[in-house]
Amino acid sequence: MSDSRIELSNGVKMPNLIQGIPLLRDYANRSSKSFLDIIKLSLDCGIRAFDTSHDYGKSEAFLGKSIKWLTQKTQYKREDIFIVTKIGNGQQLSGRVEDAVNASLKTLGVDEIDLMLLHWPVPDVYVENYRILERIYKTGKVRAIGIANVLERHLKTMKQNGFVPHVAQFEYHPFRTVPSLMDYCKNENITVQAYTSLLQMIPKITENETLIRLSEKYKKTIPQIVLRWHIQQGIAPVFRTYNPKHLKESVGVFDFSLSDEDMNCISSLNENFKFHPESMNCPGF
């Protein structure tokens, strides 16, 4: 695998393929040992970035324990691993943003976090919380900062207050390409992370004739086609799989390229379909 990276606006280089870490409820029947096995397998396959959150139950702690073991017992070093985590809504509402960052540093067992995001643009507080996060960023505790689950109006409000995040994370896939939001991020040099990048492989994506045709044309799986489509746009897709076969397939996206025509063909599937429901923190208006 090519260790391909995207350079953020502040010069930090971020891997452009990110393994999502599960919610606690998705991991209820797994031990910290099996979690470690998944992280190690991901690294062995070439994955170098992991996305978690304070609000994902114990996954932040599991990731931290895994990183500690791997950096002590294997060839992997802390600098090989890019950690993305998030400040939860309850933490934002408390106004104790610095305490939240310090808590994540302690839970993860690291001296710095590669990318810290506000998990949601919580109404009435996200601008001030981002102001605090910027101050923390300048101390060196975090290498880059941003915000998840945003709409264009949130980013515009932030800019009016003097803030342009390094990264914006939101739902993005062939059936939701949010052109105006993407154009805004491009114009402001905001790197995009796409969650639900594979649409959780629901029939809408696995049975799509265009994606099936392109899969056959390039002799690649549909996930590989879709991840490659993200990467060629300069987007970092966040995907989630714990199946060794699928993990190995997911990193097989660096030995081929989609033609401009096929890129456009995939983009034309857009129908503003959103898998995740709107939240009171980010209503769609």
mmCIF file of C-alpha atoms in Angstrom:
data_model
loop_
_atom_site.group_PDB
_atom_site.id
_atom_site.type_symbol
_atom_site.label_atom_id
_atom_site.label_comp_id
_atom_site.label_asym_id
_atom_site.label_seq_id
_atom_site.Cartn_x
_atom_site.Cartn_y
_atom_site.Cartn_z
ATOM 1 C CA MET A 1 0.000 0.000 0.000
ATOM 2 C CA SER A 2 1.133 3.531 -0.709
ATOM 3 C CA ASP A 3 1.148 5.572 2.496
ATOM 4 C CA SER A 4 -0.847 8.308 0.841
ATOM 5 C CA ARG A 5 -1.499 11.466 2.829
ATOM 6 C CA ILE A 6 -3.388 14.735 2.529
ATOM 7 C CA GLU A 7 -1.693 17.929 3.652
ATOM 8 C CA LEU A 8 -3.961 20.035 5.840
ATOM 9 C CA SER A 9 -3.968 23.831 5.661
ATOM 10 C CA ASN A 10 -1.553 24.014 8.604
ATOM 11 C CA GLY A 11 0.932 21.611 6.996
ATOM 12 C CA VAL A 12 0.013 18.516 9.027
ATOM 13 C CA LYS A 13 -0.103 15.410 6.829
ATOM 14 C CA MET A 14 -3.094 13.161 7.422
ATOM 15 C CA PRO A 15 -3.550 9.623 6.025
ATOM 16 C CA ASN A 16 -6.340 9.605 3.483
ATOM 17 C CA LEU A 17 -7.854 6.276 4.531
ATOM 18 C CA ILE A 18 -9.303 6.154 8.052
ATOM 19 C CA GLN A 19 -10.557 3.185 10.045
ATOM 20 C CA GLY A 20 -13.601 4.057 12.123
ATOM 21 C CA ILE A 21 -13.669 2.789 15.702
ATOM 22 C CA PRO A 22 -17.064 1.462 16.816
ATOM 23 C CA LEU A 23 -19.603 2.622 19.303
ATOM 24 C CA LEU A 24 -19.566 0.594 22.506
ATOM 25 C CA ARG A 25 -22.852 -1.075 21.585
ATOM 26 C CA ASP A 26 -21.266 -2.316 18.341
ATOM 27 C CA TYR A 27 -18.477 -3.843 20.360
ATOM 28 C CA ALA A 28 -20.352 -5.286 23.318
ATOM 29 C CA ASN A 29 -19.274 -8.872 22.710
ATOM 30 C CA ARG A 30 -15.617 -8.146 22.058
ATOM 31 C CA SER A 31 -12.717 -7.961 24.491
ATOM 32 C CA SER A 32 -9.882 -5.461 24.596
ATOM 33 C CA LYS A 33 -7.690 -8.285 23.225
ATOM 34 C CA SER A 34 -9.842 -8.742 20.130
ATOM 35 C CA PHE A 35 -9.916 -4.962 19.750
ATOM 36 C CA LEU A 36 -6.115 -4.972 19.809
ATOM 37 C CA ASP A 37 -6.083 -7.671 17.139
ATOM 38 C CA ILE A 38 -8.229 -5.483 14.875
ATOM 39 C CA ILE A 39 -6.010 -2.425 15.346
ATOM 40 C CA LYS A 40 -2.874 -4.465 14.660
ATOM 41 C CA LEU A 41 -4.424 -6.055 11.575
ATOM 42 C CA SER A 42 -5.438 -2.608 10.323
ATOM 43 C CA LEU A 43 -1.857 -1.373 10.745
ATOM 44 C CA ASP A 44 -0.461 -4.509 9.124
ATOM 45 C CA CYS A 45 -2.748 -3.878 6.142
ATOM 46 C CA GLY A 46 -1.485 -0.302 5.844
ATOM 47 C CA ILE A 47 -4.159 1.681 7.673
ATOM 48 C CA ARG A 48 -2.517 4.529 9.597
ATOM 49 C CA ALA A 49 -5.471 6.584 10.895
ATOM 50 C CA PHE A 50 -8.221 5.773 13.383
ATOM 51 C CA ASP A 51 -11.380 7.747 14.148
ATOM 52 C CA THR A 52 -12.971 7.581 17.597
ATOM 53 C CA SER A 53 -14.811 9.835 20.054
ATOM 54 C CA HIS A 54 -15.450 10.423 23.741
ATOM 55 C CA ASP A 55 -19.084 9.566 22.992
ATOM 56 C CA TYR A 56 -18.220 6.118 21.568
ATOM 57 C CA GLY A 57 -18.227 4.434 24.956
ATOM 58 C CA LYS A 58 -14.931 2.713 25.783
ATOM 59 C CA SER A 59 -13.516 2.785 22.257
ATOM 60 C CA GLU A 60 -11.207 5.724 23.049
ATOM 61 C CA ALA A 61 -9.752 3.764 25.986
ATOM 62 C CA PHE A 62 -9.467 0.554 23.934
ATOM 63 C CA LEU A 63 -7.662 2.435 21.175
ATOM 64 C CA GLY A 64 -5.277 3.987 23.692
ATOM 65 C CA LYS A 65 -4.450 0.608 25.258
ATOM 66 C CA SER A 66 -3.920 -0.895 21.818
ATOM 67 C CA ILE A 67 -1.553 1.883 20.764
ATOM 68 C CA LYS A 68 0.424 1.549 23.988
ATOM 69 C CA TRP A 69 0.874 -2.193 23.514
ATOM 70 C CA LEU A 70 1.689 -1.918 19.806
ATOM 71 C CA THR A 71 4.290 0.804 20.285
ATOM 72 C CA GLN A 72 5.959 -1.228 23.052
ATOM 73 C CA LYS A 73 5.769 -4.705 21.515
ATOM 74 C CA THR A 74 5.891 -4.234 17.723
ATOM 75 C CA GLN A 75 7.710 -2.202 15.101
ATOM 76 C CA TYR A 76 5.008 0.472 15.079
ATOM 77 C CA LYS A 77 5.785 3.865 16.597
ATOM 78 C CA ARG A 78 3.401 6.502 17.915
ATOM 79 C CA GLU A 79 4.187 8.736 14.928
ATOM 80 C CA ASP A 80 2.976 5.950 12.607
ATOM 81 C CA ILE A 81 -0.551 6.304 13.976
ATOM 82 C CA PHE A 82 -2.869 9.257 13.301
ATOM 83 C CA ILE A 83 -5.563 9.629 15.970
ATOM 84 C CA VAL A 84 -8.837 11.445 15.316
ATOM 85 C CA THR A 85 -11.124 11.949 18.292
ATOM 86 C CA LYS A 86 -13.985 14.257 19.212
ATOM 87 C CA ILE A 87 -15.365 16.412 22.002
ATOM 88 C CA GLY A 88 -18.822 15.132 22.868
ATOM 89 C CA ASN A 89 -21.995 17.141 23.155
ATOM 90 C CA GLY A 90 -22.206 16.873 26.943
ATOM 91 C CA GLN A 91 -18.618 18.061 27.208
ATOM 92 C CA GLN A 92 -19.431 21.014 24.961
ATOM 93 C CA LEU A 93 -22.530 21.963 26.925
ATOM 94 C CA SER A 94 -20.481 21.955 30.137
ATOM 95 C CA GLY A 95 -18.162 24.530 28.565
ATOM 96 C CA ARG A 96 -15.133 22.634 29.844
ATOM 97 C CA VAL A 97 -13.473 22.083 26.488
ATOM 98 C CA GLU A 98 -9.913 22.046 27.806
ATOM 99 C CA ASP A 99 -10.880 19.468 30.429
ATOM 100 C CA ALA A 100 -12.353 17.362 27.611
ATOM 101 C CA VAL A 101 -9.113 17.534 25.614
ATOM 102 C CA ASN A 102 -7.062 16.645 28.693
ATOM 103 C CA ALA A 103 -9.398 13.733 29.420
ATOM 104 C CA SER A 104 -8.934 12.361 25.894
ATOM 105 C CA LEU A 105 -5.163 12.728 26.143
ATOM 106 C CA LYS A 106 -5.228 10.745 29.385
ATOM 107 C CA THR A 107 -7.655 8.107 28.108
ATOM 108 C CA LEU A 108 -5.675 7.602 24.904
ATOM 109 C CA GLY A 109 -2.390 7.663 26.814
ATOM 110 C CA VAL A 110 -0.704 10.067 24.392
ATOM 111 C CA ASP A 111 1.065 13.416 24.646
ATOM 112 C CA GLU A 112 -0.765 14.940 21.705
ATOM 113 C CA ILE A 113 -3.829 14.229 19.592
ATOM 114 C CA ASP A 114 -3.398 14.426 15.831
ATOM 115 C CA LEU A 115 -6.868 15.767 15.088
ATOM 116 C CA MET A 116 -9.485 16.937 17.589
ATOM 117 C CA LEU A 117 -12.987 17.678 16.335
ATOM 118 C CA LEU A 118 -16.083 19.140 17.923
ATOM 119 C CA HIS A 119 -18.466 16.210 17.471
ATOM 120 C CA TRP A 120 -21.418 18.445 16.586
ATOM 121 C CA PRO A 121 -22.040 22.153 16.040
ATOM 122 C CA VAL A 122 -24.042 22.275 19.273
ATOM 123 C CA PRO A 123 -26.385 25.288 19.042
ATOM 124 C CA ASP A 124 -25.375 28.428 20.918
ATOM 125 C CA VAL A 125 -22.035 27.028 22.098
ATOM 126 C CA TYR A 126 -20.079 25.605 19.142
ATOM 127 C CA VAL A 127 -18.498 28.916 18.099
ATOM 128 C CA GLU A 128 -17.238 29.712 21.594
ATOM 129 C CA ASN A 129 -16.118 26.114 22.063
ATOM 130 C CA TYR A 130 -14.161 26.301 18.831
ATOM 131 C CA ARG A 131 -12.565 29.515 20.085
ATOM 132 C CA ILE A 132 -11.325 27.588 23.135
ATOM 133 C CA LEU A 133 -10.218 24.689 20.928
ATOM 134 C CA GLU A 134 -8.119 27.088 18.847
ATOM 135 C CA ARG A 135 -6.362 28.289 21.988
ATOM 136 C CA ILE A 136 -5.658 24.683 22.974
ATOM 137 C CA TYR A 137 -4.332 23.964 19.472
ATOM 138 C CA LYS A 138 -1.791 26.763 19.900
ATOM 139 C CA THR A 139 -0.434 25.040 23.024
ATOM 140 C CA GLY A 140 0.526 21.957 20.994
ATOM 141 C CA LYS A 141 -1.785 19.486 22.731
ATOM 142 C CA VAL A 142 -3.499 18.864 19.399
ATOM 143 C CA ARG A 143 -1.880 19.009 15.964
ATOM 144 C CA ALA A 144 -5.007 19.990 14.021
ATOM 145 C CA ILE A 145 -8.626 20.859 14.791
ATOM 146 C CA GLY A 146 -11.995 20.813 13.100
ATOM 147 C CA ILE A 147 -15.686 20.061 13.413
ATOM 148 C CA ALA A 148 -17.962 17.169 12.464
ATOM 149 C CA ASN A 149 -21.581 16.963 11.290
ATOM 150 C CA VAL A 150 -21.538 20.474 9.874
ATOM 151 C CA LEU A 151 -23.587 22.214 7.252
ATOM 152 C CA GLU A 152 -22.374 25.108 5.140
ATOM 153 C CA ARG A 153 -24.163 27.611 7.376
ATOM 154 C CA HIS A 154 -22.132 26.484 10.388
ATOM 155 C CA LEU A 155 -18.850 26.980 8.551
ATOM 156 C CA LYS A 156 -19.938 30.417 7.377
ATOM 157 C CA THR A 157 -20.850 31.400 10.934
ATOM 158 C CA MET A 158 -17.475 30.180 12.115
ATOM 159 C CA LYS A 159 -15.679 32.205 9.456
ATOM 160 C CA GLN A 160 -17.614 35.316 10.458
ATOM 161 C CA ASN A 161 -16.116 34.783 13.911
ATOM 162 C CA GLY A 162 -12.607 34.350 12.515
ATOM 163 C CA PHE A 163 -12.365 30.546 12.424
ATOM 164 C CA VAL A 164 -11.686 28.257 9.469
ATOM 165 C CA PRO A 165 -11.250 24.639 10.602
ATOM 166 C CA HIS A 166 -8.507 22.442 9.236
ATOM 167 C CA VAL A 167 -10.992 19.575 8.774
ATOM 168 C CA ALA A 168 -14.751 19.198 8.370
ATOM 169 C CA GLN A 169 -16.244 15.733 8.765
ATOM 170 C CA PHE A 170 -19.704 14.947 7.442
ATOM 171 C CA GLU A 171 -21.720 12.231 5.699
ATOM 172 C CA TYR A 172 -20.531 11.917 2.119
ATOM 173 C CA HIS A 173 -20.938 9.095 -0.398
ATOM 174 C CA PRO A 174 -22.094 8.674 -4.027
ATOM 175 C CA PHE A 175 -25.719 9.299 -3.082
ATOM 176 C CA ARG A 176 -24.966 12.420 -1.003
ATOM 177 C CA THR A 177 -22.368 14.706 -2.542
ATOM 178 C CA VAL A 178 -23.559 18.062 -1.102
ATOM 179 C CA PRO A 179 -21.966 20.135 -3.943
ATOM 180 C CA SER A 180 -22.375 23.545 -2.301
ATOM 181 C CA LEU A 181 -20.810 22.394 0.978
ATOM 182 C CA MET A 182 -17.971 20.702 -0.906
ATOM 183 C CA ASP A 183 -17.323 23.845 -2.966
ATOM 184 C CA TYR A 184 -17.230 25.921 0.194
ATOM 185 C CA CYS A 185 -14.686 23.582 1.816
ATOM 186 C CA LYS A 186 -12.541 23.611 -1.315
ATOM 187 C CA ASN A 187 -12.589 27.402 -1.552
ATOM 188 C CA GLU A 188 -11.658 27.741 2.138
ATOM 189 C CA ASN A 189 -8.997 25.015 1.986
ATOM 190 C CA ILE A 190 -10.853 22.842 4.494
ATOM 191 C CA THR A 191 -10.020 19.146 4.175
ATOM 192 C CA VAL A 192 -13.070 16.877 4.130
ATOM 193 C CA GLN A 193 -13.402 13.594 5.989
ATOM 194 C CA ALA A 194 -16.333 11.497 4.797
ATOM 195 C CA TYR A 195 -18.152 9.348 7.313
ATOM 196 C CA THR A 196 -20.561 6.640 6.153
ATOM 197 C CA SER A 197 -18.361 6.662 3.066
ATOM 198 C CA LEU A 198 -19.511 3.167 2.037
ATOM 199 C CA LEU A 199 -23.124 3.745 3.113
ATOM 200 C CA GLN A 200 -22.726 0.709 5.395
ATOM 201 C CA MET A 201 -22.968 -1.417 2.250
ATOM 202 C CA ILE A 202 -26.763 -1.331 2.157
ATOM 203 C CA PRO A 203 -28.463 -2.648 -1.021
ATOM 204 C CA LYS A 204 -28.728 0.899 -2.354
ATOM 205 C CA ILE A 205 -24.989 0.778 -2.965
ATOM 206 C CA THR A 206 -24.310 -2.940 -3.433
ATOM 207 C CA GLU A 207 -27.075 -3.346 -6.017
ATOM 208 C CA ASN A 208 -26.451 -0.141 -7.950
ATOM 209 C CA GLU A 209 -25.985 -0.902 -11.648
ATOM 210 C CA THR A 210 -23.398 1.827 -12.199
ATOM 211 C CA LEU A 211 -21.199 0.640 -9.332
ATOM 212 C CA ILE A 212 -21.575 -3.000 -10.375
ATOM 213 C CA ARG A 213 -20.531 -2.086 -13.926
ATOM 214 C CA LEU A 214 -17.490 -0.156 -12.714
ATOM 215 C CA SER A 215 -16.567 -2.969 -10.353
ATOM 216 C CA GLU A 216 -16.490 -5.340 -13.296
ATOM 217 C CA LYS A 217 -14.660 -2.862 -15.523
ATOM 218 C CA TYR A 218 -11.804 -2.224 -13.077
ATOM 219 C CA LYS A 219 -11.846 -5.714 -11.552
ATOM 220 C CA LYS A 220 -12.235 -4.169 -8.112
ATOM 221 C CA THR A 221 -14.872 -4.556 -5.404
ATOM 222 C CA ILE A 222 -17.582 -1.947 -5.004
ATOM 223 C CA PRO A 223 -16.007 -0.700 -1.727
ATOM 224 C CA GLN A 224 -12.693 -0.263 -3.543
ATOM 225 C CA ILE A 225 -14.394 1.689 -6.330
ATOM 226 C CA VAL A 226 -16.201 3.969 -3.876
ATOM 227 C CA LEU A 227 -13.159 4.555 -1.648
ATOM 228 C CA ARG A 228 -11.067 5.358 -4.724
ATOM 229 C CA TRP A 229 -13.742 7.847 -5.841
ATOM 230 C CA HIS A 230 -13.374 9.636 -2.497
ATOM 231 C CA ILE A 231 -9.594 9.641 -2.566
ATOM 232 C CA GLN A 232 -9.351 11.033 -6.102
ATOM 233 C CA GLN A 233 -11.403 14.013 -4.916
ATOM 234 C CA GLY A 234 -8.932 14.723 -2.114
ATOM 235 C CA ILE A 235 -11.417 13.454 0.473
ATOM 236 C CA ALA A 236 -10.392 11.154 3.343
ATOM 237 C CA PRO A 237 -13.041 8.430 3.697
ATOM 238 C CA VAL A 238 -13.783 6.989 7.122
ATOM 239 C CA PHE A 239 -14.797 3.361 6.711
ATOM 240 C CA ARG A 240 -15.411 0.568 9.165
ATOM 241 C CA THR A 241 -14.688 -3.117 8.798
ATOM 242 C CA TYR A 242 -13.268 -5.766 11.115
ATOM 243 C CA ASN A 243 -13.263 -8.578 8.594
ATOM 244 C CA PRO A 244 -9.637 -9.403 7.647
ATOM 245 C CA LYS A 245 -10.574 -10.067 4.019
ATOM 246 C CA HIS A 246 -12.428 -6.765 3.720
ATOM 247 C CA LEU A 247 -9.640 -4.872 5.488
ATOM 248 C CA LYS A 248 -7.103 -6.125 2.976
ATOM 249 C CA GLU A 249 -9.446 -5.241 0.124
ATOM 250 C CA SER A 250 -10.059 -1.751 1.496
ATOM 251 C CA VAL A 251 -6.420 -0.771 1.195
ATOM 252 C CA GLY A 252 -6.252 -2.018 -2.385
ATOM 253 C CA VAL A 253 -7.262 1.394 -3.678
ATOM 254 C CA PHE A 254 -3.838 2.782 -4.548
ATOM 255 C CA ASP A 255 -2.961 0.648 -7.573
ATOM 256 C CA PHE A 256 -5.595 1.977 -9.969
ATOM 257 C CA SER A 257 -7.339 5.207 -10.960
ATOM 258 C CA LEU A 258 -10.859 5.958 -12.104
ATOM 259 C CA SER A 259 -11.226 7.877 -15.347
ATOM 260 C CA ASP A 260 -12.708 11.377 -15.248
ATOM 261 C CA GLU A 261 -15.773 10.004 -17.021
ATOM 262 C CA ASP A 262 -16.268 7.301 -14.417
ATOM 263 C CA MET A 263 -15.672 9.744 -11.566
ATOM 264 C CA ASN A 264 -18.436 11.938 -12.965
ATOM 265 C CA CYS A 265 -20.639 8.914 -13.469
ATOM 266 C CA ILE A 266 -20.411 8.015 -9.784
ATOM 267 C CA SER A 267 -20.983 11.624 -8.731
ATOM 268 C CA SER A 268 -24.111 11.755 -10.866
ATOM 269 C CA LEU A 269 -25.711 9.190 -8.540
ATOM 270 C CA ASN A 270 -26.249 11.989 -6.026
ATOM 271 C CA GLU A 271 -29.823 12.287 -4.769
ATOM 272 C CA ASN A 272 -29.156 13.991 -1.417
ATOM 273 C CA PHE A 273 -29.796 10.691 0.361
ATOM 274 C CA LYS A 274 -28.789 10.844 4.033
ATOM 275 C CA PHE A 275 -28.350 7.570 5.893
ATOM 276 C CA HIS A 276 -28.131 9.145 9.335
ATOM 277 C CA PRO A 277 -31.134 11.175 10.532
ATOM 278 C CA GLU A 278 -30.805 14.875 11.169
ATOM 279 C CA SER A 279 -30.017 15.854 14.725
ATOM 280 C CA MET A 280 -31.288 18.687 16.864
ATOM 281 C CA ASN A 281 -27.636 19.771 16.803
ATOM 282 C CA CYS A 282 -27.594 20.034 13.032
ATOM 283 C CA PRO A 283 -31.102 20.362 11.585
ATOM 284 C CA GLY A 284 -31.238 20.400 7.809
ATOM 285 C CA PHE A 285 -32.307 23.975 7.353
#
